């Protein structure tokens, strides 16, 4: 089996997701020996580019140069993987009104959300891709891991916790530190914005405030569903 | 059944000694909560707790576990099984009944060896409790236990009345016979009777289970389910905290070397959208209403039809922990209401 040709690219973003890969110190050599790295501008100046098997793209599309790069990568790559909430949902750049997720412009084969992405999921995804499989999807919201950690529920206690609306996989990091989930991993598979809004309205929150909070990271999805409910 | 008496002040020494020879699990105070956890010297044991968030199942079916690891050319190996005897102290009657329900699932017919190993190495010591406004075990017939434990402690204030439920339980009592008394006198008997009747007067929540499985069958198509599910966040907190929700998903993860990897399983919930998704993209329960219905159908109908008892033991965890405040007893009661209306009208 020949090594998969891989490229890693950043559009408008903080480069935090690419950094997660660079921070995989113990595994980085294994990763590099298992792939044929064709492009990773953040890490090296030697980038032969060319045809790719898998392209990882971070960041939202906010400007012409993003779109140009994205289209070029898409035509050269068999699979395109969106990494990070900005690439997957528009994330923070979406709030400026100019940033859109890459799926608005090109076909995305797999999404790995997170702000930043989780190291464990990145390595699992890479391992699956190297083996020739699409990575597993995590179908559950933050509440699963939160409950398994036996945290008492912040939403029940009347805080704006985005856990039930947010894709799990972070180990419920914030609620485990008694901080409500901000939703940085973007929408879960089955977010019920109406139900969440109803609960928070009962707790006395202003519906507009709730929508603003819920929309912080959920980009296009929030505009479709979240803001509609009021 | 053999019954002995343990003076209250002897409980700590009794548990302390058990902890020397066993891995002891206790209801432990952590901040405002009580969780089942391994005993450590000096830890605070909660003797009068209402309910833990996670039920005892986490010690028999852990939230996440590796089933085996494989490597090309070398077959597969299971993780080293945990060894040593465990004593699990402090299960309320509902949780003991729940373990019996799990035994049916994991030990009858197709035996789950991972579950069995953990179950076999664990002695169960039950503990009496008083209900709060969420408990409805008395409606489910799970408010008392006559088997499924090695010892059962009923808190009578000054003393614990200790029922011996197995030879292993008897061994525990005999080993520490200096701490217990074999004399159950009139006064203690009276205390026990008072406790039983006081306790049964405390129940607030009830569930009418008569004909419930049939009503559920008849109401399968009802628009009711979608209506209730409008409030459901599909967060899965009800399933995780339920002592008899045992669903898990199984998945393989290959390693970076492409020739080795592992197969694992972890808890999941029928409330999750992908739960009934199959190859080819078909979803048998595409709507949230169908998924919420499934949770109640399985508890009160499917399991009931197979076992003659509901899978729900009335512990109240699902409704105590639901962020949306969904009260499943209330849901089932309104379902019954709909039926009588349509029958009358
Ligand atoms: S605290 Fe937040 S993430 Fe945790 S269970 Fe409650 S709503 Fe879900
Ligand atoms: S369904 Fe609810 S009340 Fe019944 S056993 Fe499960 S958590 Fe307890
Ligand atoms: S805990 Fe409540 S909101 Fe969450 S899945 Fe269960 S019923 Fe729905």
PDB file of N, CA and C in Angstrom, chain B residues 223-255:
ATOM      1  N   UNK B 223     -50.077  10.946  17.866  1.00  0.00           N
ATOM      2  CA  UNK B 223     -49.317  12.199  17.673  1.00  0.00           C
ATOM      3  C   UNK B 223     -48.727  12.716  18.993  1.00  0.00           C
ATOM      4  N   UNK B 224     -49.222  12.131  20.084  1.00  0.00           N
ATOM      5  CA  UNK B 224     -48.759  12.465  21.424  1.00  0.00           C
ATOM      6  C   UNK B 224     -47.233  12.480  21.537  1.00  0.00           C
ATOM      7  N   UNK B 225     -46.588  11.495  20.925  1.00  0.00           N
ATOM      8  CA  UNK B 225     -45.143  11.326  21.099  1.00  0.00           C
ATOM      9  C   UNK B 225     -44.363  12.516  20.541  1.00  0.00           C
ATOM     10  N   UNK B 226     -44.779  12.959  19.363  1.00  0.00           N
ATOM     11  CA  UNK B 226     -44.053  14.100  18.779  1.00  0.00           C
ATOM     12  C   UNK B 226     -44.249  15.343  19.642  1.00  0.00           C
ATOM     13  N   UNK B 227     -45.438  15.441  20.210  1.00  0.00           N
ATOM     14  CA  UNK B 227     -45.728  16.609  21.043  1.00  0.00           C
ATOM     15  C   UNK B 227     -44.817  16.640  22.273  1.00  0.00           C
ATOM     16  N   UNK B 228     -44.741  15.509  22.950  1.00  0.00           N
ATOM     17  CA  UNK B 228     -43.879  15.443  24.145  1.00  0.00           C
ATOM     18  C   UNK B 228     -42.427  15.704  23.758  1.00  0.00           C
ATOM     19  N   UNK B 229     -42.037  15.139  22.617  1.00  0.00           N
ATOM     20  CA  UNK B 229     -40.635  15.211  22.219  1.00  0.00           C
ATOM     21  C   UNK B 229     -40.208  16.608  21.779  1.00  0.00           C
ATOM     22  N   UNK B 230     -41.173  17.500  21.577  1.00  0.00           N
ATOM     23  CA  UNK B 230     -40.796  18.871  21.237  1.00  0.00           C
ATOM     24  C   UNK B 230     -39.922  19.480  22.326  1.00  0.00           C
ATOM     25  N   UNK B 231     -40.123  19.036  23.540  1.00  0.00           N
ATOM     26  CA  UNK B 231     -39.345  19.577  24.657  1.00  0.00           C
ATOM     27  C   UNK B 231     -38.047  18.831  24.911  1.00  0.00           C
ATOM     28  N   UNK B 232     -37.874  17.689  24.244  1.00  0.00           N
ATOM     29  CA  UNK B 232     -36.718  16.830  24.536  1.00  0.00           C
ATOM     30  C   UNK B 232     -35.477  17.328  23.803  1.00  0.00           C
ATOM     31  N   UNK B 233     -34.390  17.470  24.542  1.00  0.00           N
ATOM     32  CA  UNK B 233     -33.128  17.951  23.969  1.00  0.00           C
ATOM     33  C   UNK B 233     -32.324  16.824  23.331  1.00  0.00           C
ATOM     34  N   UNK B 234     -32.793  15.598  23.473  1.00  0.00           N
ATOM     35  CA  UNK B 234     -32.039  14.434  23.006  1.00  0.00           C
ATOM     36  C   UNK B 234     -30.617  14.449  23.565  1.00  0.00           C
ATOM     37  N   UNK B 235     -30.524  14.838  24.822  1.00  0.00           N
ATOM     38  CA  UNK B 235     -29.205  14.946  25.447  1.00  0.00           C
ATOM     39  C   UNK B 235     -28.707  13.591  25.944  1.00  0.00           C
ATOM     40  N   UNK B 236     -29.627  12.671  26.202  1.00  0.00           N
ATOM     41  CA  UNK B 236     -29.233  11.334  26.634  1.00  0.00           C
ATOM     42  C   UNK B 236     -28.982  11.205  28.127  1.00  0.00           C
ATOM     43  N   UNK B 237     -29.188  12.293  28.860  1.00  0.00           N
ATOM     44  CA  UNK B 237     -28.916  12.253  30.303  1.00  0.00           C
ATOM     45  C   UNK B 237     -29.825  11.238  31.010  1.00  0.00           C
ATOM     46  N   UNK B 238     -31.046  11.083  30.519  1.00  0.00           N
ATOM     47  CA  UNK B 238     -31.959  10.105  31.122  1.00  0.00           C
ATOM     48  C   UNK B 238     -31.407   8.687  30.961  1.00  0.00           C
ATOM     49  N   UNK B 239     -30.874   8.386  29.786  1.00  0.00           N
ATOM     50  CA  UNK B 239     -30.372   7.026  29.551  1.00  0.00           C
ATOM     51  C   UNK B 239     -29.110   6.749  30.355  1.00  0.00           C
ATOM     52  N   UNK B 240     -28.202   7.729  30.377  1.00  0.00           N
ATOM     53  CA  UNK B 240     -26.948   7.516  31.106  1.00  0.00           C
ATOM     54  C   UNK B 240     -27.238   7.263  32.581  1.00  0.00           C
ATOM     55  N   UNK B 241     -28.207   8.001  33.122  1.00  0.00           N
ATOM     56  CA  UNK B 241     -28.447   7.903  34.561  1.00  0.00           C
ATOM     57  C   UNK B 241     -29.396   6.763  34.920  1.00  0.00           C
ATOM     58  N   UNK B 242     -29.987   6.126  33.950  1.00  0.00           N
ATOM     59  CA  UNK B 242     -30.944   5.044  34.244  1.00  0.00           C
ATOM     60  C   UNK B 242     -30.202   3.754  34.603  1.00  0.00           C
ATOM     61  N   UNK B 243     -30.585   3.121  35.713  1.00  0.00           N
ATOM     62  CA  UNK B 243     -29.883   1.898  36.132  1.00  0.00           C
ATOM     63  C   UNK B 243     -30.149   0.704  35.222  1.00  0.00           C
ATOM     64  N   UNK B 244     -31.168   0.795  34.361  1.00  0.00           N
ATOM     65  CA  UNK B 244     -31.426  -0.345  33.473  1.00  0.00           C
ATOM     66  C   UNK B 244     -31.287  -0.001  32.004  1.00  0.00           C
ATOM     67  N   UNK B 245     -30.843   1.184  31.643  1.00  0.00           N
ATOM     68  CA  UNK B 245     -30.519   1.476  30.244  1.00  0.00           C
ATOM     69  C   UNK B 245     -29.128   0.901  29.988  1.00  0.00           C
ATOM     70  N   UNK B 246     -29.049  -0.052  29.090  1.00  0.00           N
ATOM     71  CA  UNK B 246     -27.779  -0.757  28.930  1.00  0.00           C
ATOM     72  C   UNK B 246     -27.227  -0.677  27.509  1.00  0.00           C
ATOM     73  N   UNK B 247     -27.803   0.167  26.662  1.00  0.00           N
ATOM     74  CA  UNK B 247     -27.362   0.179  25.271  1.00  0.00           C
ATOM     75  C   UNK B 247     -25.947   0.721  25.138  1.00  0.00           C
ATOM     76  N   UNK B 248     -25.202   0.076  24.254  1.00  0.00           N
ATOM     77  CA  UNK B 248     -23.852   0.564  23.976  1.00  0.00           C
ATOM     78  C   UNK B 248     -23.607   0.480  22.484  1.00  0.00           C
ATOM     79  N   UNK B 249     -22.655   1.256  21.981  1.00  0.00           N
ATOM     80  CA  UNK B 249     -22.255   1.087  20.596  1.00  0.00           C
ATOM     81  C   UNK B 249     -20.864   0.477  20.579  1.00  0.00           C
ATOM     82  N   UNK B 250     -20.594  -0.251  19.517  1.00  0.00           N
ATOM     83  CA  UNK B 250     -19.307  -0.935  19.372  1.00  0.00           C
ATOM     84  C   UNK B 250     -18.596  -0.350  18.161  1.00  0.00           C
ATOM     85  N   UNK B 251     -17.326  -0.083  18.289  1.00  0.00           N
ATOM     86  CA  UNK B 251     -16.597   0.495  17.153  1.00  0.00           C
ATOM     87  C   UNK B 251     -15.151   0.034  17.164  1.00  0.00           C
ATOM     88  N   UNK B 252     -14.568   0.007  15.984  1.00  0.00           N
ATOM     89  CA  UNK B 252     -13.162  -0.368  15.841  1.00  0.00           C
ATOM     90  C   UNK B 252     -12.343   0.874  15.565  1.00  0.00           C
ATOM     91  N   UNK B 253     -11.176   0.942  16.141  1.00  0.00           N
ATOM     92  CA  UNK B 253     -10.265   2.029  15.805  1.00  0.00           C
ATOM     93  C   UNK B 253      -8.899   1.437  15.458  1.00  0.00           C
ATOM     94  N   UNK B 254      -8.498   1.680  14.219  1.00  0.00           N
ATOM     95  CA  UNK B 254      -7.201   1.199  13.768  1.00  0.00           C
ATOM     96  C   UNK B 254      -6.127   2.172  14.268  1.00  0.00           C
ATOM     97  N   UNK B 255      -4.917   1.667  14.489  1.00  0.00           N
ATOM     98  CA  UNK B 255      -3.813   2.540  14.895  1.00  0.00           C
ATOM     99  C   UNK B 255      -3.111   3.133  13.679  1.00  0.00           C
TER     100      UNK B 255
END
